[in-house]
């Protein structure tokens, strides 16, 4: 160890030669270092994506190091759903606001559950393989690289020792000048030459041993470094699984929000009607802007109910098929999203199609009458882009 340290110090000071690795080996080392660095960055940022709260990440890290199960944590969506449900109970679950809170809260709960499933799937299929590489394969590679570095320092130290021994042997073997040198000095010089010859043989033997150990360790390290290609293939598969999990998560969220939007549009007429019956000021409030800009047809007279004769108009149920569109003033609208009709009074919609729309007196401002060819029915305003 002392010899290796001395060799390392002399290399840093530029006073010793260093054995260079071949270009292919250097490329393998650079590729391994690059893989390790980017894997760490991707791992850390993915952890931030899945858990933005740094305190929660520290807590999960401590549980993991203590080899204990991380306690189940309520997601933000689930917590919001809990608050909305409690608020609806306080405001009255039968009121328009309470009903809407319950609907939105249930959707938030479903979103929170979907987020929990996504985090769990991403942790198992993506984070765990990356973490296993850093804590397993990379630690093994780093250990073998340190051993290789020590073997190289020992090899270079043996080379330097052999070089010095050969130089001393050559100097001792030089023929002395008998005119200026006493016989006794010649004897000493011959004895020193023999000693240095023994030192050279010993240094050559140590060099052969250290060279063998270095070559063996270099081969072990090379095999581990070439395994980085397999690591990339494994991480590529994990990345595909992460993308698939993320795609499913966002698709679920999108579907949940579409369902919520349909529910709010379907029940908004009931909510507005209840609000008007309980609030005198609501009767004088102006209609929604979207409905106000759509022309209306003449008022339909309300026929009294006759016993035994069904009358949908008298019962307060609007039948769009009994209403003719105005002669002028209808508007075109582009459908933004697909919409599935809830009953025969509604018109199913397809995204990006063009329909004709107009309003009827007494209609909920969140709904319009839509026509497409011979088909007619109510359509939600939130699914339309009204064109001039």
XYZ file of C-alpha atoms in Angstrom:
388
model
C 0.000 0.000 0.000
C 2.886 2.356 0.767
C 4.439 1.667 -2.634
C 1.127 2.264 -4.389
C 0.623 5.516 -2.515
C 4.142 6.661 -3.414
C 3.503 5.794 -7.074
C 0.180 7.668 -7.019
C 1.827 10.762 -5.502
C 4.649 10.759 -8.032
C 2.140 10.446 -10.889
C 0.231 13.452 -9.625
C 3.497 15.402 -9.435
C 4.496 14.264 -12.919
C 7.538 12.385 -11.633
C 6.490 8.850 -12.604
C 5.252 7.056 -15.690
C 1.715 5.654 -15.871
C 0.425 2.573 -17.687
C -2.328 3.674 -20.066
C -5.381 1.514 -20.773
C -6.353 0.781 -24.363
C -8.867 3.014 -26.159
C -11.681 0.432 -26.055
C -11.304 0.050 -22.305
C -11.357 3.828 -21.838
C -14.560 4.032 -23.909
C -16.158 1.373 -21.725
C -15.240 3.351 -18.609
C -16.661 6.579 -20.048
C -19.878 4.814 -21.090
C -20.287 3.309 -17.629
C -19.750 6.676 -15.913
C -22.258 8.311 -18.274
C -24.817 5.594 -17.559
C -24.389 5.979 -13.824
C -24.681 9.776 -13.872
C -27.803 9.921 -16.038
C -29.451 7.043 -14.202
C -29.048 8.952 -10.936
C -30.557 12.118 -12.432
C -33.493 10.286 -14.038
C -34.158 8.380 -10.825
C -34.152 11.497 -8.645
C -36.378 13.501 -10.994
C -38.842 10.630 -11.398
C -39.088 10.454 -7.617
C -39.890 14.183 -7.590
C -42.536 13.635 -10.283
C -44.225 10.865 -8.336
C -43.864 12.540 -4.921
C -43.369 16.342 -5.086
C -43.304 16.649 -1.277
C -39.625 16.519 -0.188
C -40.539 15.597 3.404
C -42.542 12.614 2.193
C -39.618 11.526 -0.017
C -37.243 11.670 2.967
C -39.690 9.644 5.043
C -39.977 6.992 2.309
C -36.172 6.886 2.025
C -35.780 6.277 5.761
C -38.390 3.515 5.748
C -36.618 1.900 2.831
C -33.214 2.015 4.538
C -34.736 0.579 7.720
C -36.268 -2.196 5.609
C -39.750 -1.328 6.812
C -42.971 -1.033 4.852
C -43.869 2.527 3.887
C -47.234 3.442 5.463
C -50.094 4.125 3.080
C -50.433 7.846 2.398
C -53.617 9.613 1.277
C -53.197 11.303 -2.100
C -54.104 14.951 -2.632
C -57.094 13.965 -4.756
C -58.441 11.637 -2.074
C -57.979 14.313 0.591
C -59.828 16.851 -1.575
C -62.629 14.327 -2.096
C -62.925 13.875 1.676
C -63.201 17.648 2.221
C -65.818 18.024 -0.525
C -67.934 15.215 0.873
C -67.817 16.674 4.384
C -68.704 20.122 3.019
C -71.657 18.647 1.098
C -72.980 17.072 4.293
C -72.755 20.410 6.085
C -74.382 22.396 3.249
C -76.999 19.745 2.667
C -76.544 16.862 0.228
C -79.909 17.697 -1.352
C -78.986 21.268 -2.289
C -77.590 22.065 -5.746
C -74.200 22.957 -4.295
C -74.131 19.868 -2.090
C -75.035 17.546 -4.961
C -72.317 19.050 -7.127
C -69.753 18.741 -4.333
C -70.604 15.062 -3.978
C -70.251 14.460 -7.717
C -66.938 16.311 -7.963
C -65.664 14.729 -4.757
C -66.351 11.235 -6.071
C -64.407 12.041 -9.239
C -61.530 13.418 -7.188
C -61.498 10.208 -5.186
C -61.265 8.179 -8.388
C -58.486 10.422 -9.641
C -56.616 9.967 -6.371
C -56.985 6.189 -6.584
C -55.703 6.243 -10.166
C -52.730 8.336 -9.049
C -51.970 5.854 -6.281
C -52.017 2.950 -8.759
C -49.762 4.864 -11.156
C -47.228 5.680 -8.431
C -47.186 2.058 -7.287
C -46.735 0.741 -10.826
C -44.024 3.270 -11.693
C -42.135 2.526 -8.483
C -42.060 -1.212 -9.137
C -41.523 -1.235 -12.908
C -39.229 1.784 -13.299
C -37.709 3.159 -10.097
C -36.807 -0.196 -8.566
C -34.720 -1.417 -11.564
C -32.851 1.894 -11.714
C -32.212 1.806 -7.984
C -31.078 -1.827 -8.161
C -28.522 -0.912 -10.816
C -27.060 1.918 -8.747
C -27.002 -0.066 -5.505
C -26.017 -3.405 -7.028
C -24.274 -3.581 -10.394
C -22.686 -0.151 -10.149
C -21.242 -0.817 -6.700
C -19.683 -4.030 -8.017
C -18.221 -2.168 -11.001
C -16.833 0.577 -8.754
C -15.251 -1.981 -6.425
C -13.522 -3.820 -9.278
C -12.352 -0.522 -10.767
C -10.712 0.434 -7.480
C -8.971 -2.948 -7.370
C -7.799 -2.437 -10.949
C -6.456 0.989 -10.047
C -4.452 -0.512 -7.184
C -3.145 -3.265 -9.464
C -2.032 -0.655 -11.971
C -0.241 1.374 -9.319
C 1.555 -1.778 -8.136
C 2.506 -2.593 -11.716
C 3.886 0.866 -12.400
C 5.763 0.823 -9.079
C 7.406 -2.493 -10.087
C 8.320 -1.043 -13.462
C 9.934 1.957 -11.789
C 11.811 -0.273 -9.322
C 13.116 -2.468 -12.161
C 14.201 0.577 -14.112
C 16.153 1.924 -11.158
C 17.745 -1.466 -10.471
C 18.897 -1.803 -14.078
C 20.349 1.700 -14.038
C 22.256 0.968 -10.811
C 23.465 -2.362 -12.209
C 24.761 -0.722 -15.343
C 26.586 1.882 -13.307
C 28.172 -0.731 -11.008
C 29.214 -2.903 -13.937
C 31.116 -0.094 -15.606
C 34.871 -0.942 -15.901
C 36.809 1.023 -13.241
C 39.898 3.096 -14.087
C 42.837 1.116 -12.522
C 45.103 4.125 -12.762
C 42.958 6.102 -10.380
C 41.124 3.343 -8.524
C 42.655 1.101 -5.891
C 42.185 -2.703 -6.174
C 40.093 -2.670 -3.038
C 37.580 -0.312 -4.729
C 37.455 -2.648 -7.738
C 36.511 -5.550 -5.493
C 33.795 -3.474 -3.883
C 32.513 -2.442 -7.298
C 32.306 -6.070 -8.455
C 30.471 -7.027 -5.275
C 27.998 -4.154 -5.774
C 27.406 -5.223 -9.376
C 26.490 -8.721 -8.219
C 24.115 -7.312 -5.628
C 22.380 -5.155 -8.208
C 22.066 -8.133 -10.552
C 20.180 -9.981 -7.823
C 18.001 -6.911 -7.312
C 17.193 -6.815 -11.038
C 16.166 -10.469 -11.046
C 13.973 -9.928 -8.013
C 12.347 -6.834 -9.597
C 11.702 -8.737 -12.836
C 10.021 -11.556 -10.906
C 7.761 -9.104 -9.035
C 6.960 -7.355 -12.294
C 5.803 -10.613 -13.886
C 3.549 -11.339 -10.903
C 2.017 -7.867 -10.802
C 1.547 -7.905 -14.592
C -0.388 -11.160 -14.311
C -2.584 -9.807 -11.520
C -3.196 -6.598 -13.452
C -4.180 -8.472 -16.641
C -6.552 -10.728 -14.694
C -8.220 -7.794 -12.935
C -8.463 -5.834 -16.197
C -10.334 -8.737 -17.799
C -12.768 -8.976 -14.870
C -13.441 -5.239 -15.011
C -13.829 -5.320 -18.783
C -16.523 -7.998 -18.587
C -18.457 -5.971 -16.012
C -18.208 -2.823 -18.120
C -19.416 -4.629 -21.219
C -22.479 -5.647 -19.192
C -23.613 -2.009 -19.374
C -25.170 -2.865 -22.745
C -27.457 -5.364 -21.016
C -28.278 -2.684 -18.451
C -29.400 -0.349 -21.230
C -31.645 -3.068 -22.686
C -33.218 -3.663 -19.267
C -33.734 0.037 -18.637
C -35.295 0.409 -22.096
C -37.876 -2.246 -21.246
C -38.583 -0.544 -17.916
C -38.978 2.792 -19.691
C -41.617 1.311 -22.004
C -43.499 -0.013 -18.977
C -43.300 3.411 -17.313
C -44.733 5.114 -20.404
C -47.521 2.533 -20.598
C -48.413 3.115 -16.936
C -48.382 6.871 -17.417
C -50.538 6.596 -20.541
C -53.111 4.464 -18.736
C -53.123 6.898 -15.817
C -53.782 9.977 -17.955
C -56.371 8.088 -20.017
C -58.209 7.178 -16.811
C -58.081 10.779 -15.603
C -59.374 12.038 -18.942
C -62.271 9.573 -18.903
C -63.150 10.408 -15.316
C -63.280 14.124 -16.121
C -65.396 13.515 -19.223
C -67.860 11.505 -17.135
C -67.952 14.271 -14.543
C -68.533 16.886 -17.218
C -71.454 14.898 -18.604
C -72.946 14.481 -15.142
C -72.675 18.178 -14.357
C -74.162 19.109 -17.728
C -76.986 16.592 -17.331
C -77.968 17.674 -13.846
C -77.276 21.381 -14.190
C -80.893 22.053 -15.262
C -82.191 20.486 -12.077
C -79.729 22.423 -9.976
C -80.635 25.728 -11.640
C -84.326 24.981 -11.241
C -83.909 24.282 -7.546
C -81.868 27.419 -7.101
C -84.549 29.515 -8.812
C -87.260 28.082 -6.587
C -85.353 28.845 -3.418
C -83.904 32.228 -4.374
C -86.224 35.033 -5.579
C -83.247 36.996 -6.912
C -82.304 34.144 -9.202
C -85.499 34.595 -11.235
C -84.369 38.063 -12.340
C -80.759 37.101 -13.042
C -79.664 37.324 -16.695
C -79.187 34.061 -18.615
C -75.769 32.660 -19.468
C -73.791 34.455 -22.151
C -73.591 31.423 -24.447
C -77.343 30.918 -24.409
C -78.086 34.627 -24.761
C -76.212 34.822 -28.033
C -78.297 32.003 -29.595
C -81.650 33.064 -31.140
C -84.801 31.699 -29.565
C -88.043 30.470 -31.144
C -91.514 31.659 -30.099
C -92.865 30.524 -26.770
C -94.738 27.212 -26.750
C -98.137 27.470 -25.061
C -98.583 25.222 -22.064
C -101.615 22.956 -22.366
C -103.370 21.971 -19.129
C -103.141 18.370 -18.098
C -106.187 16.223 -18.932
C -106.835 13.084 -16.922
C -105.962 9.975 -18.906
C -104.249 11.922 -21.706
C -100.428 12.113 -21.531
C -99.097 15.568 -22.251
C -95.303 15.974 -22.045
C -95.479 19.734 -22.399
C -97.966 20.087 -19.579
C -95.804 17.884 -17.400
C -92.909 20.298 -17.882
C -90.831 17.902 -20.024
C -89.486 19.597 -23.157
C -89.688 17.500 -26.331
C -87.349 19.034 -28.958
C -88.932 16.978 -31.761
C -92.190 18.916 -31.316
C -90.380 22.226 -31.830
C -89.596 23.668 -35.229
C -86.424 25.730 -35.639
C -86.762 29.465 -36.290
C -86.833 30.571 -39.900
C -83.678 32.644 -39.380
C -81.076 33.276 -36.746
C -79.806 29.734 -36.145
C -76.090 29.307 -35.543
C -73.461 26.798 -36.483
C -71.404 25.093 -33.791
C -68.417 22.785 -33.827
C -68.470 19.832 -31.429
C -65.428 19.784 -29.094
C -65.847 16.325 -27.535
C -67.784 13.144 -28.090
C -71.075 13.082 -26.185
C -73.322 10.089 -25.549
C -77.020 10.920 -25.312
C -78.556 10.045 -21.957
C -82.106 9.629 -23.337
C -84.173 10.148 -26.472
C -84.472 13.908 -25.855
C -80.700 14.409 -26.278
C -78.580 14.333 -29.422
C -75.391 12.244 -29.465
C -72.339 14.165 -30.667
C -69.056 13.334 -32.345
C -65.960 15.486 -31.922
C -65.221 17.988 -34.738
C -68.601 17.604 -36.468
C -70.689 20.689 -37.369
C -74.299 21.055 -36.192
C -76.983 23.755 -36.157
C -78.050 25.056 -32.741
C -80.649 27.392 -31.273
C -82.311 27.953 -27.911
C -85.872 27.661 -26.658
C -87.538 29.943 -24.134
C -87.468 28.469 -20.668
C -84.557 26.133 -21.447
C -81.670 25.724 -19.094
C -78.938 28.104 -20.381
C -76.418 25.256 -20.250
C -78.301 23.410 -23.001
C -79.259 24.128 -26.619
C -81.305 22.407 -29.310
C -78.991 20.831 -31.862
C -79.854 19.619 -35.373
C -77.893 17.313 -37.641
C -79.817 16.441 -40.780
C -83.109 14.899 -39.686
C -81.852 14.300 -36.127
C -82.675 16.754 -33.361
C -82.133 16.895 -29.607
C -80.713 18.719 -26.624
C -76.946 19.232 -26.492
C -74.744 20.650 -23.669
C -73.194 24.050 -24.387
C -69.881 23.032 -22.792
C -69.326 20.512 -25.587
C -69.696 23.139 -28.332
C -67.763 25.958 -29.911
C -70.331 28.469 -31.173
C -69.404 29.975 -34.520
C -70.493 33.370 -35.802
